[in-house]
Amino acid sequence: MDIRNMAPNRGGMQQAASWFFRSSPTAEMRIRLFCFPCAGYGAAMYRAWQSQAPAWLEIVPVQPPGRANRLAEPPLDSFPELVRSILPELSTLTDRPYAFFGHSMGAVFASELASEIVRQEMHAPMHLFLSARQPPNLPSPVGPLSHLDDMTFVEEVNKRYGGIPREIIEAPEVLELLLPTLKADIRTLERIERATPRRLPVAISALGGKDDRLVPEHLLAGWGSWTEQDFRLQMFDGGHFYLEDQRSALILHIQDVLEAKMPAAATPSSP
């Protein structure tokens, strides 16, 4: 977990709306892939995806409040709040086939948002790619964190996930700025544990790292009970953050899944 990705970032991606960062859409882009970050990350997590994706796939990174360009906004600490906040803006971008990818916390966010979209009988995503997180009806294999004092919290987060640089740990003013959002993210996950499972009319791919000690394969397999359609389980070399080293292989896998569905998707109008 690298909380440097929560710091303000004023370059790189063009902001289309407060929740989304988009590159300039083209007529070739036939499917949108909304990418939800894990706890402690923001849209910058998926910046490199935009240049690696095929021309027909629009990568749309999601930027929750409380980080980067939204650092001044209070973070939200429940999935119902997150879903209610993002849904109005998302609904303006579902005019063409779309899918969700979510890593760790982002996987739960994507599944909860998809559940609400289905409940409201809106245009549902064509596929869910849920990475490195068990479904929320299954208990977490590790204990809660959000109640800990700041330094104990930082130490425990670093022990479980890694990635908090020493220079940030030794900079109290930076920690004071960033920790409220990171704690809110962790609290959000803790509040949804043991939630009621859903049955979604959307195909699901569960993805993970073969060496992920936090979310092993048998926990990822729990997503199979959440879909009424096809379920796939795909493991990659690496640990909890396998997608950093396996980015090309992961994007290719997503591309293959979505490309196979493209003939059945309606041809979108030009952006």
CSV table of N, CA, C and O in Angstrom, one decimal, residues 167-238:
chain,number,residue,atom,x,y,z
A,167,GLU,N,10.3,7.9,4.4
A,167,GLU,CA,10.3,9.4,4.5
A,167,GLU,C,8.9,9.9,4.9
A,167,GLU,O,8.8,11.0,5.4
A,168,ILE,N,7.8,9.2,4.5
A,168,ILE,CA,6.5,9.6,4.9
A,168,ILE,C,6.2,9.2,6.4
A,168,ILE,O,5.7,10.0,7.1
A,169,ILE,N,6.7,8.0,6.8
A,169,ILE,CA,6.5,7.7,8.2
A,169,ILE,C,7.2,8.7,9.1
A,169,ILE,O,6.7,9.0,10.2
A,170,GLU,N,8.3,9.2,8.7
A,170,GLU,CA,9.1,10.1,9.5
A,170,GLU,C,8.7,11.6,9.3
A,170,GLU,O,9.4,12.5,9.8
A,171,ALA,N,7.6,11.8,8.6
A,171,ALA,CA,7.2,13.2,8.3
A,171,ALA,C,5.8,13.3,8.9
A,171,ALA,O,4.8,13.1,8.2
A,172,PRO,N,5.7,13.7,10.2
A,172,PRO,CA,4.4,13.8,10.9
A,172,PRO,C,3.4,14.7,10.1
A,172,PRO,O,2.2,14.4,10.1
A,173,GLU,N,3.8,15.8,9.5
A,173,GLU,CA,2.9,16.7,8.9
A,173,GLU,C,2.3,16.0,7.6
A,173,GLU,O,1.1,16.3,7.3
A,174,VAL,N,3.0,15.1,7.0
A,174,VAL,CA,2.4,14.4,5.8
A,174,VAL,C,1.5,13.3,6.3
A,174,VAL,O,0.4,13.2,5.7
A,175,LEU,N,1.9,12.6,7.3
A,175,LEU,CA,0.9,11.6,7.9
A,175,LEU,C,-0.4,12.2,8.4
A,175,LEU,O,-1.4,11.7,8.1
A,176,GLU,N,-0.3,13.4,9.0
A,176,GLU,CA,-1.5,14.0,9.5
A,176,GLU,C,-2.4,14.4,8.3
A,176,GLU,O,-3.6,14.4,8.5
A,177,LEU,N,-1.8,14.7,7.2
A,177,LEU,CA,-2.6,15.1,6.0
A,177,LEU,C,-3.3,13.8,5.4
A,177,LEU,O,-4.4,13.9,4.9
A,178,LEU,N,-2.6,12.7,5.3
A,178,LEU,CA,-3.0,11.6,4.5
A,178,LEU,C,-3.7,10.5,5.3
A,178,LEU,O,-4.5,9.8,4.8
A,179,LEU,N,-3.4,10.4,6.6
A,179,LEU,CA,-4.0,9.3,7.4
A,179,LEU,C,-5.5,9.3,7.5
A,179,LEU,O,-6.1,8.2,7.5
A,180,PRO,N,-6.2,10.4,7.6
A,180,PRO,CA,-7.6,10.4,7.8
A,180,PRO,C,-8.3,9.6,6.6
A,180,PRO,O,-9.2,8.8,6.8
A,181,THR,N,-7.8,9.8,5.4
A,181,THR,CA,-8.4,9.1,4.2
A,181,THR,C,-8.1,7.6,4.3
A,181,THR,O,-8.9,6.8,4.0
A,182,LEU,N,-6.8,7.3,4.6
A,182,LEU,CA,-6.5,5.9,4.6
A,182,LEU,C,-7.2,5.2,5.7
A,182,LEU,O,-7.7,4.0,5.5
A,183,LYS,N,-7.4,5.8,6.9
A,183,LYS,CA,-8.2,5.2,7.9
A,183,LYS,C,-9.7,5.0,7.5
A,183,LYS,O,-10.3,4.1,7.9
A,184,ALA,N,-10.2,6.1,6.8
A,184,ALA,CA,-11.6,6.0,6.4
A,184,ALA,C,-11.8,4.8,5.4
A,184,ALA,O,-12.8,4.1,5.4
A,185,ASP,N,-10.8,4.6,4.5
A,185,ASP,CA,-10.8,3.5,3.6
A,185,ASP,C,-10.9,2.1,4.3
A,185,ASP,O,-11.7,1.2,4.0
A,186,ILE,N,-10.0,2.0,5.3
A,186,ILE,CA,-10.0,0.7,6.1
A,186,ILE,C,-11.3,0.6,6.9
A,186,ILE,O,-11.8,-0.5,7.0
A,187,ARG,N,-11.8,1.7,7.5
A,187,ARG,CA,-13.0,1.6,8.2
A,187,ARG,C,-14.2,1.2,7.3
A,187,ARG,O,-15.1,0.4,7.7
A,188,THR,N,-14.2,1.7,6.1
A,188,THR,CA,-15.2,1.3,5.1
A,188,THR,C,-15.2,-0.2,4.9
A,188,THR,O,-16.3,-0.8,4.9
A,189,LEU,N,-14.1,-0.8,4.7
A,189,LEU,CA,-14.0,-2.3,4.5
A,189,LEU,C,-14.4,-3.0,5.8
A,189,LEU,O,-15.1,-4.0,5.7
A,190,GLU,N,-14.1,-2.5,6.9
A,190,GLU,CA,-14.4,-3.2,8.2
A,190,GLU,C,-15.9,-3.2,8.4
A,190,GLU,O,-16.5,-4.1,9.0
A,191,ARG,N,-16.6,-2.1,8.0
A,191,ARG,CA,-18.0,-2.0,8.2
A,191,ARG,C,-18.9,-2.9,7.4
A,191,ARG,O,-20.0,-3.2,7.7
A,192,ILE,N,-18.3,-3.4,6.3
A,192,ILE,CA,-19.1,-4.2,5.4
A,192,ILE,C,-18.9,-5.7,5.6
A,192,ILE,O,-19.5,-6.5,4.9
A,193,GLU,N,-18.0,-6.1,6.4
A,193,GLU,CA,-17.7,-7.5,6.6
A,193,GLU,C,-18.9,-8.2,7.0
A,193,GLU,O,-19.7,-7.7,7.8
A,194,ARG,N,-19.1,-9.4,6.5
A,194,ARG,CA,-20.2,-10.3,6.8
A,194,ARG,C,-21.5,-9.8,6.2
A,194,ARG,O,-22.6,-10.0,6.7
A,195,ALA,N,-21.4,-9.0,5.2
A,195,ALA,CA,-22.6,-8.5,4.5
A,195,ALA,C,-23.3,-9.6,3.8
A,195,ALA,O,-22.8,-10.7,3.5
A,196,THR,N,-24.6,-9.4,3.5
A,196,THR,CA,-25.4,-10.4,2.8
A,196,THR,C,-24.9,-10.6,1.4
A,196,THR,O,-24.7,-9.6,0.6
A,197,PRO,N,-24.7,-11.8,0.9
A,197,PRO,CA,-24.2,-12.0,-0.5
A,197,PRO,C,-25.3,-11.7,-1.5
A,197,PRO,O,-26.5,-11.7,-1.2
A,198,ARG,N,-24.9,-11.3,-2.6
A,198,ARG,CA,-25.8,-10.9,-3.7
A,198,ARG,C,-25.7,-11.9,-4.9
A,198,ARG,O,-24.8,-12.6,-5.0
A,199,ARG,N,-26.8,-11.9,-5.7
A,199,ARG,CA,-26.7,-12.7,-6.9
A,199,ARG,C,-26.9,-11.7,-8.1
A,199,ARG,O,-28.0,-11.2,-8.3
A,200,LEU,N,-25.8,-11.5,-8.8
A,200,LEU,CA,-25.9,-10.5,-9.9
A,200,LEU,C,-26.0,-11.1,-11.2
A,200,LEU,O,-25.4,-12.1,-11.5
A,201,PRO,N,-26.8,-10.5,-12.1
A,201,PRO,CA,-26.9,-11.0,-13.5
A,201,PRO,C,-25.7,-10.5,-14.4
A,201,PRO,O,-25.9,-10.0,-15.5
A,202,VAL,N,-24.5,-10.5,-13.8
A,202,VAL,CA,-23.3,-10.0,-14.5
A,202,VAL,C,-22.2,-11.0,-14.3
A,202,VAL,O,-22.0,-11.6,-13.2
A,203,ALA,N,-21.5,-11.3,-15.4
A,203,ALA,CA,-20.4,-12.3,-15.3
A,203,ALA,C,-19.3,-11.7,-14.4
A,203,ALA,O,-19.0,-10.5,-14.4
A,204,ILE,N,-18.6,-12.5,-13.7
A,204,ILE,CA,-17.5,-12.1,-12.7
A,204,ILE,C,-16.2,-12.9,-13.0
A,204,ILE,O,-16.3,-14.1,-13.2
A,205,SER,N,-15.1,-12.1,-13.0
A,205,SER,CA,-13.8,-12.7,-13.0
A,205,SER,C,-13.1,-12.3,-11.7
A,205,SER,O,-13.1,-11.2,-11.4
A,206,ALA,N,-12.7,-13.3,-10.9
A,206,ALA,CA,-11.9,-13.1,-9.7
A,206,ALA,C,-10.5,-13.3,-10.0
A,206,ALA,O,-10.1,-14.3,-10.6
A,207,LEU,N,-9.7,-12.3,-9.7
A,207,LEU,CA,-8.3,-12.3,-10.0
A,207,LEU,C,-7.4,-12.1,-8.8
A,207,LEU,O,-7.8,-11.4,-7.8
A,208,GLY,N,-6.2,-12.8,-8.8
A,208,GLY,CA,-5.4,-12.6,-7.6
A,208,GLY,C,-4.0,-13.1,-7.9
A,208,GLY,O,-3.6,-13.6,-8.9
A,209,GLY,N,-3.1,-12.8,-6.9
A,209,GLY,CA,-1.7,-13.2,-6.9
A,209,GLY,C,-1.5,-14.6,-6.3
A,209,GLY,O,-2.1,-14.9,-5.2
A,210,LYS,N,-0.8,-15.4,-6.9
A,210,LYS,CA,-0.5,-16.8,-6.4
A,210,LYS,C,0.1,-16.8,-5.0
A,210,LYS,O,-0.1,-17.7,-4.2
A,211,ASP,N,0.8,-15.7,-4.7
A,211,ASP,CA,1.6,-15.7,-3.4
A,211,ASP,C,0.9,-14.7,-2.4
A,211,ASP,O,1.6,-14.2,-1.5
A,212,ASP,N,-0.3,-14.3,-2.7
A,212,ASP,CA,-1.0,-13.4,-1.8
A,212,ASP,C,-1.4,-14.1,-0.5
A,212,ASP,O,-2.3,-14.9,-0.5
A,213,ARG,N,-0.8,-13.7,0.6
A,213,ARG,CA,-1.1,-14.3,1.9
A,213,ARG,C,-2.4,-13.8,2.5
A,213,ARG,O,-3.0,-14.4,3.3
A,214,LEU,N,-2.8,-12.6,2.1
A,214,LEU,CA,-4.0,-12.0,2.6
A,214,LEU,C,-5.2,-12.5,2.0
A,214,LEU,O,-6.2,-12.7,2.6
A,215,VAL,N,-5.2,-12.7,0.7
A,215,VAL,CA,-6.4,-13.2,-0.1
A,215,VAL,C,-6.0,-14.4,-1.0
A,215,VAL,O,-5.7,-14.2,-2.2
A,216,PRO,N,-5.9,-15.6,-0.4
A,216,PRO,CA,-5.6,-16.7,-1.2
A,216,PRO,C,-6.7,-17.2,-2.1
A,216,PRO,O,-7.8,-16.6,-2.1
A,217,GLU,N,-6.4,-18.1,-3.0
A,217,GLU,CA,-7.3,-18.5,-4.0
A,217,GLU,C,-8.7,-18.9,-3.5
A,217,GLU,O,-9.7,-18.6,-4.1
A,218,HIS,N,-8.7,-19.7,-2.4
A,218,HIS,CA,-10.0,-20.2,-1.9
A,218,HIS,C,-11.0,-19.0,-1.5
A,218,HIS,O,-12.2,-19.2,-1.6
A,219,LEU,N,-10.4,-17.9,-1.0
A,219,LEU,CA,-11.2,-16.8,-0.7
A,219,LEU,C,-11.7,-16.0,-1.9
A,219,LEU,O,-12.9,-15.6,-2.0
A,220,LEU,N,-10.9,-15.9,-2.9
A,220,LEU,CA,-11.3,-15.3,-4.2
A,220,LEU,C,-12.4,-16.1,-4.8
A,220,LEU,O,-13.3,-15.6,-5.5
A,221,ALA,N,-12.4,-17.4,-4.7
A,221,ALA,CA,-13.4,-18.3,-5.3
A,221,ALA,C,-14.8,-18.0,-4.7
A,221,ALA,O,-15.8,-18.4,-5.4
A,222,GLY,N,-14.9,-17.3,-3.6
A,222,GLY,CA,-16.2,-17.0,-3.0
A,222,GLY,C,-17.0,-16.1,-3.9
A,222,GLY,O,-18.2,-16.0,-3.8
A,223,TRP,N,-16.4,-15.3,-4.8
A,223,TRP,CA,-17.1,-14.5,-5.7
A,223,TRP,C,-18.0,-15.3,-6.7
A,223,TRP,O,-19.0,-14.8,-7.3
A,224,GLY,N,-17.7,-16.6,-6.8
A,224,GLY,CA,-18.5,-17.4,-7.7
A,224,GLY,C,-20.0,-17.5,-7.3
A,224,GLY,O,-20.9,-17.7,-8.2
A,225,SER,N,-20.3,-17.3,-6.0
A,225,SER,CA,-21.7,-17.4,-5.6
A,225,SER,C,-22.4,-16.0,-5.8
A,225,SER,O,-23.6,-15.9,-5.5
A,226,TRP,N,-21.7,-15.0,-6.3
A,226,TRP,CA,-22.3,-13.7,-6.5
A,226,TRP,C,-22.8,-13.5,-7.9
A,226,TRP,O,-23.4,-12.4,-8.2
A,227,THR,N,-22.6,-14.4,-8.8
A,227,THR,CA,-23.1,-14.2,-10.2
A,227,THR,C,-24.0,-15.3,-10.6
A,227,THR,O,-23.9,-16.5,-10.3
A,228,GLU,N,-25.0,-14.9,-11.4
A,228,GLU,CA,-25.9,-15.8,-12.1
A,228,GLU,C,-25.4,-16.2,-13.5
A,228,GLU,O,-26.0,-17.0,-14.2
A,229,GLN,N,-24.3,-15.6,-13.9
A,229,GLN,CA,-23.7,-15.9,-15.2
A,229,GLN,C,-22.4,-16.5,-15.0
A,229,GLN,O,-22.1,-17.2,-14.0
A,230,ASP,N,-21.5,-16.4,-16.0
A,230,ASP,CA,-20.2,-17.1,-16.0
A,230,ASP,C,-19.3,-16.5,-14.8
A,230,ASP,O,-19.3,-15.3,-14.5
A,231,PHE,N,-18.5,-17.5,-14.3
A,231,PHE,CA,-17.5,-17.1,-13.2
A,231,PHE,C,-16.2,-17.7,-13.7
A,231,PHE,O,-16.1,-18.8,-14.1
A,232,ARG,N,-15.1,-16.8,-13.6
A,232,ARG,CA,-13.8,-17.2,-13.9
A,232,ARG,C,-12.9,-16.9,-12.7
A,232,ARG,O,-13.1,-15.9,-12.1
A,233,LEU,N,-11.9,-17.7,-12.5
A,233,LEU,CA,-10.9,-17.5,-11.5
A,233,LEU,C,-9.5,-17.5,-12.1
A,233,LEU,O,-9.1,-18.6,-12.7
A,234,GLN,N,-8.8,-16.4,-12.1
A,234,GLN,CA,-7.5,-16.3,-12.8
A,234,GLN,C,-6.4,-15.9,-11.8
A,234,GLN,O,-6.6,-14.8,-11.2
A,235,MET,N,-5.4,-16.7,-11.7
A,235,MET,CA,-4.3,-16.3,-10.8
A,235,MET,C,-3.1,-15.9,-11.6
A,235,MET,O,-2.8,-16.5,-12.6
A,236,PHE,N,-2.3,-14.9,-11.0
A,236,PHE,CA,-1.1,-14.4,-11.6
A,236,PHE,C,0.1,-14.6,-10.7
A,236,PHE,O,-0.1,-14.7,-9.5
A,237,ASP,N,1.3,-14.6,-11.2
A,237,ASP,CA,2.4,-14.6,-10.4
A,237,ASP,C,2.5,-13.4,-9.5
A,237,ASP,O,2.2,-12.3,-10.0
A,238,GLY,N,2.9,-13.5,-8.3
A,238,GLY,CA,3.0,-12.3,-7.4
A,238,GLY,C,2.1,-12.4,-6.2
A,238,GLY,O,1.4,-13.4,-6.0
